[in-house]
Amino acid sequence: MEYNVGDGPQETFVYVEPAPLDRNNSTSPQPPPSFSGRHVKFFNLLTVPIELYWEQETKTSLVKVLRPLSTAGITAFVDHVFSFRLREVVVERFRVRADASNVFSIPLKVVDRMSQYYQLPERTQPQEESYQWLTKTLVYNDFYYNATGRSFLSRYGRLPPRHFMWPAEYVGQEHKVENWTLTVLSCAPRVFEVRDFLSSTEVEHLLHLAQHKELQQSQVSDNAAANGTRSSYNTWIGRRESPLIEEVYRRAYNLLQVPHTLDVTEPLQVVRYRQKEAYKMHADFGYPDPSHPEQPTRFATLLLYLNAVAHGGETAFPLCGDLRVRPEVGKAVLFYLQTPDGNMDEKSLHEALPVIEGEKWLANLWFWDPVKDVASLQ
Ligand SMILES: O=C(O)CCC(=O)C(=O)O
Ligand SMILES: [Fe+2]
């Protein structure tokens, strides 16, 4: 794709999603989404915090406060309206669209005028750097959206993922790693299942370790918006807690073909959902500080199901038809959070449906690209 973000014409590789194939190599249409929502990314280009509100007919509610020169992402429904407010004044309104990019900012041409009008502080040197990256990203997003039909949810200049990605050319395609088989459940996003990834001894061991720790109410990074988003409890299990756990990590690294030497994962997060508990639609990736040269963020999620749920509790991927994965003891599900050009994959939005009967136990293992750097997230 050719583009120009102000440094002269340039060319780059962008990922255009291929039509999925069926087993006979003929193209089959991508199933339509069963969810009328989108991932929405907001940019604050000002040197002061900006408040993001959700505007409903009868009330408005604060979603979050964006720090100066930062970005934030949320999941929202098409046609919902949001606003930026500065000193209680609405400075911009945005409507979530089904047929356009949902990357939103105060228009570039009014940033300076607005800064003067409100007598905002001048940009410091690090803020100036972030400002340059963010404005280039906004310009790049227009080119990217035209070429790919997707919003550019990464930062301009971010490299493609350094890690290997398994191809997903058709549903049912299989890849073998050691004694395990990755079976493609969806091509966009790339979702794979691996049955019997954990032995029953490993599952019992993980449950045993988790049950002996104190479970905490699950958190999400953006608290204000998240009230009611995630109702489960969880705890964390580090790699070195036992030889059996170390073996699970080793196998997971092999499954994804990522280097063992790098600190590419977070600790295992074991989650318990009781009846009615759920995790509403969300993205697992986050946004690093725009000035961070590596732009570290989550790259892939490996879900490990630790029990079979009597009723409910499926993991749903509603932006690729209505894929629902049923928990089964020892089953793993791998999905990528990025596309091969380093963009964040909006289609990886997913949801843990409410448990209707029984309990659900699951572990998340999050892989980072290039390496874990939680402190970089805004
Ligand atoms: O519980 C599940 O099925 C998915 C959990 C999840 O998406 C998360 O914890 O980020
Ligand atoms: Fe998730």
PDB file of N, CA and C and ligand atoms in Angstrom, residues 218-220 230 232 234 269 271 273 278-280 282-284 298 301 303 305 313-317 325 327 335 348 350-353 360-364 366, ligand 1:
ATOM      1  N   SER A 218     -12.230 -10.195  39.708  1.00  0.00           N
ATOM      2  CA  SER A 218     -11.475  -9.926  38.473  1.00  0.00           C
ATOM      3  C   SER A 218     -11.525  -8.450  38.103  1.00  0.00           C
ATOM      4  N   GLN A 219     -10.425  -7.973  37.581  1.00  0.00           N
ATOM      5  CA  GLN A 219     -10.300  -6.557  37.197  1.00  0.00           C
ATOM      6  C   GLN A 219     -10.186  -6.458  35.687  1.00  0.00           C
ATOM      7  N   VAL A 220     -10.527  -5.316  35.167  1.00  0.00           N
ATOM      8  CA  VAL A 220     -10.171  -4.982  33.796  1.00  0.00           C
ATOM      9  C   VAL A 220      -9.490  -3.630  33.854  1.00  0.00           C
ATOM     10  N   ARG A 230     -17.138  -7.622  33.989  1.00  0.00           N
ATOM     11  CA  ARG A 230     -16.495  -8.892  34.310  1.00  0.00           C
ATOM     12  C   ARG A 230     -16.831  -9.235  35.756  1.00  0.00           C
ATOM     13  N   SER A 232     -16.259 -12.355  37.338  1.00  0.00           N
ATOM     14  CA  SER A 232     -15.605 -13.553  37.869  1.00  0.00           C
ATOM     15  C   SER A 232     -14.597 -13.208  38.970  1.00  0.00           C
ATOM     16  N   ASN A 234     -10.442 -14.337  40.230  1.00  0.00           N
ATOM     17  CA  ASN A 234      -9.263 -14.990  39.660  1.00  0.00           C
ATOM     18  C   ASN A 234      -8.047 -14.910  40.570  1.00  0.00           C
ATOM     19  N   GLN A 269      -3.439 -16.938  34.525  1.00  0.00           N
ATOM     20  CA  GLN A 269      -4.518 -16.355  35.333  1.00  0.00           C
ATOM     21  C   GLN A 269      -5.646 -17.376  35.421  1.00  0.00           C
ATOM     22  N   VAL A 271      -9.307 -18.404  36.480  1.00  0.00           N
ATOM     23  CA  VAL A 271     -10.545 -17.651  36.669  1.00  0.00           C
ATOM     24  C   VAL A 271     -11.676 -18.600  37.075  1.00  0.00           C
ATOM     25  N   TYR A 273     -15.853 -18.682  37.448  1.00  0.00           N
ATOM     26  CA  TYR A 273     -17.156 -18.048  37.263  1.00  0.00           C
ATOM     27  C   TYR A 273     -18.196 -18.910  37.973  1.00  0.00           C
ATOM     28  N   ALA A 278     -19.926 -13.739  34.178  1.00  0.00           N
ATOM     29  CA  ALA A 278     -19.609 -13.651  32.751  1.00  0.00           C
ATOM     30  C   ALA A 278     -18.521 -12.608  32.547  1.00  0.00           C
ATOM     31  N   TYR A 279     -18.035 -12.546  31.325  1.00  0.00           N
ATOM     32  CA  TYR A 279     -17.134 -11.459  30.932  1.00  0.00           C
ATOM     33  C   TYR A 279     -17.649 -10.956  29.593  1.00  0.00           C
ATOM     34  N   LYS A 280     -18.237  -9.754  29.618  1.00  0.00           N
ATOM     35  CA  LYS A 280     -18.862  -9.219  28.402  1.00  0.00           C
ATOM     36  C   LYS A 280     -17.815  -8.967  27.313  1.00  0.00           C
ATOM     37  N   HIS A 282     -15.114  -8.016  24.868  1.00  0.00           N
ATOM     38  CA  HIS A 282     -13.923  -7.203  25.134  1.00  0.00           C
ATOM     39  C   HIS A 282     -12.786  -7.619  24.214  1.00  0.00           C
ATOM     40  N   ALA A 283     -11.767  -6.785  24.192  1.00  0.00           N
ATOM     41  CA  ALA A 283     -10.519  -7.120  23.493  1.00  0.00           C
ATOM     42  C   ALA A 283      -9.492  -7.468  24.564  1.00  0.00           C
ATOM     43  N   ASP A 284      -8.595  -8.382  24.266  1.00  0.00           N
ATOM     44  CA  ASP A 284      -7.537  -8.715  25.234  1.00  0.00           C
ATOM     45  C   ASP A 284      -6.301  -7.830  25.058  1.00  0.00           C
ATOM     46  N   ARG A 298      -0.274  -7.383  24.088  1.00  0.00           N
ATOM     47  CA  ARG A 298      -0.601  -8.802  23.984  1.00  0.00           C
ATOM     48  C   ARG A 298      -0.751  -9.204  22.526  1.00  0.00           C
ATOM     49  N   THR A 301      -3.896 -15.127  22.924  1.00  0.00           N
ATOM     50  CA  THR A 301      -4.480 -15.655  24.167  1.00  0.00           C
ATOM     51  C   THR A 301      -4.567 -17.162  24.045  1.00  0.00           C
ATOM     52  N   LEU A 303      -6.456 -20.059  26.007  1.00  0.00           N
ATOM     53  CA  LEU A 303      -7.421 -20.383  27.059  1.00  0.00           C
ATOM     54  C   LEU A 303      -7.273 -21.855  27.392  1.00  0.00           C
ATOM     55  N   TYR A 305      -9.266 -24.697  29.435  1.00  0.00           N
ATOM     56  CA  TYR A 305     -10.511 -25.005  30.167  1.00  0.00           C
ATOM     57  C   TYR A 305     -10.225 -26.079  31.199  1.00  0.00           C
ATOM     58  N   GLY A 313     -21.533 -20.698  29.762  1.00  0.00           N
ATOM     59  CA  GLY A 313     -20.097 -20.506  29.967  1.00  0.00           C
ATOM     60  C   GLY A 313     -19.238 -20.684  28.727  1.00  0.00           C
ATOM     61  N   GLU A 314     -19.855 -20.670  27.548  1.00  0.00           N
ATOM     62  CA  GLU A 314     -19.044 -20.802  26.330  1.00  0.00           C
ATOM     63  C   GLU A 314     -18.227 -19.522  26.092  1.00  0.00           C
ATOM     64  N   THR A 315     -17.136 -19.650  25.327  1.00  0.00           N
ATOM     65  CA  THR A 315     -16.395 -18.475  24.859  1.00  0.00           C
ATOM     66  C   THR A 315     -16.917 -18.175  23.457  1.00  0.00           C
ATOM     67  N   ALA A 316     -17.404 -16.939  23.248  1.00  0.00           N
ATOM     68  CA  ALA A 316     -18.016 -16.596  21.960  1.00  0.00           C
ATOM     69  C   ALA A 316     -17.159 -15.594  21.206  1.00  0.00           C
ATOM     70  N   PHE A 317     -17.106 -15.754  19.883  1.00  0.00           N
ATOM     71  CA  PHE A 317     -16.372 -14.850  18.983  1.00  0.00           C
ATOM     72  C   PHE A 317     -17.385 -14.307  17.976  1.00  0.00           C
ATOM     73  N   VAL A 325     -17.322 -21.604  21.738  1.00  0.00           N
ATOM     74  CA  VAL A 325     -16.502 -22.761  22.125  1.00  0.00           C
ATOM     75  C   VAL A 325     -16.990 -23.253  23.479  1.00  0.00           C
ATOM     76  N   PRO A 327     -16.646 -25.198  26.931  1.00  0.00           N
ATOM     77  CA  PRO A 327     -15.578 -25.687  27.806  1.00  0.00           C
ATOM     78  C   PRO A 327     -15.568 -27.215  27.875  1.00  0.00           C
ATOM     79  N   PHE A 335      -6.133 -18.003  20.246  1.00  0.00           N
ATOM     80  CA  PHE A 335      -6.518 -17.009  19.230  1.00  0.00           C
ATOM     81  C   PHE A 335      -5.537 -15.849  19.251  1.00  0.00           C
ATOM     82  N   SER A 348     -10.856 -10.194  16.975  1.00  0.00           N
ATOM     83  CA  SER A 348     -10.583 -11.060  18.131  1.00  0.00           C
ATOM     84  C   SER A 348     -11.446 -10.700  19.343  1.00  0.00           C
ATOM     85  N   HIS A 350     -14.148 -10.888  21.978  1.00  0.00           N
ATOM     86  CA  HIS A 350     -14.770 -12.133  22.435  1.00  0.00           C
ATOM     87  C   HIS A 350     -15.451 -11.909  23.767  1.00  0.00           C
ATOM     88  N   GLU A 351     -16.140 -12.936  24.203  1.00  0.00           N
ATOM     89  CA  GLU A 351     -17.007 -12.803  25.378  1.00  0.00           C
ATOM     90  C   GLU A 351     -17.079 -14.155  26.079  1.00  0.00           C
ATOM     91  N   ALA A 352     -17.116 -14.132  27.412  1.00  0.00           N
ATOM     92  CA  ALA A 352     -17.400 -15.366  28.158  1.00  0.00           C
ATOM     93  C   ALA A 352     -18.876 -15.304  28.519  1.00  0.00           C
ATOM     94  N   LEU A 353     -19.662 -16.184  27.927  1.00  0.00           N
ATOM     95  CA  LEU A 353     -21.110 -16.150  28.165  1.00  0.00           C
ATOM     96  C   LEU A 353     -21.413 -16.565  29.607  1.00  0.00           C
ATOM     97  N   LYS A 360     -17.568 -22.538  36.341  1.00  0.00           N
ATOM     98  CA  LYS A 360     -16.603 -22.648  35.239  1.00  0.00           C
ATOM     99  C   LYS A 360     -15.231 -22.264  35.775  1.00  0.00           C
ATOM    100  N   TRP A 361     -14.229 -23.078  35.470  1.00  0.00           N
ATOM    101  CA  TRP A 361     -12.841 -22.778  35.822  1.00  0.00           C
ATOM    102  C   TRP A 361     -12.030 -22.769  34.543  1.00  0.00           C
ATOM    103  N   LEU A 362     -11.241 -21.726  34.384  1.00  0.00           N
ATOM    104  CA  LEU A 362     -10.445 -21.601  33.156  1.00  0.00           C
ATOM    105  C   LEU A 362      -9.155 -20.861  33.472  1.00  0.00           C
ATOM    106  N   ALA A 363      -8.117 -21.098  32.680  1.00  0.00           N
ATOM    107  CA  ALA A 363      -6.883 -20.322  32.841  1.00  0.00           C
ATOM    108  C   ALA A 363      -6.601 -19.566  31.551  1.00  0.00           C
ATOM    109  N   ASN A 364      -6.162 -18.308  31.710  1.00  0.00           N
ATOM    110  CA  ASN A 364      -5.701 -17.502  30.574  1.00  0.00           C
ATOM    111  C   ASN A 364      -4.188 -17.498  30.580  1.00  0.00           C
ATOM    112  N   TRP A 366      -1.501 -15.262  28.517  1.00  0.00           N
ATOM    113  CA  TRP A 366      -1.375 -14.217  27.498  1.00  0.00           C
ATOM    114  C   TRP A 366       0.064 -14.102  27.024  1.00  0.00           C
TER     115      TRP A 366
HETATM  116  O1  LIG B   1     -13.850 -17.311  30.124  1.00  0.00           O
HETATM  117  C1  LIG B   1     -13.666 -17.302  28.913  1.00  0.00           C
HETATM  118  O2  LIG B   1     -14.208 -18.137  28.178  1.00  0.00           O
HETATM  119  C2  LIG B   1     -12.817 -16.226  28.284  1.00  0.00           C
HETATM  120  C3  LIG B   1     -12.105 -15.373  29.299  1.00  0.00           C
HETATM  121  C4  LIG B   1     -11.565 -14.101  28.743  1.00  0.00           C
HETATM  122  O3  LIG B   1     -11.856 -13.724  27.648  1.00  0.00           O
HETATM  123  C5  LIG B   1     -10.622 -13.282  29.537  1.00  0.00           C
HETATM  124  O4  LIG B   1     -10.449 -13.557  30.729  1.00  0.00           O
HETATM  125  O5  LIG B   1     -10.029 -12.335  28.964  1.00  0.00           O
END
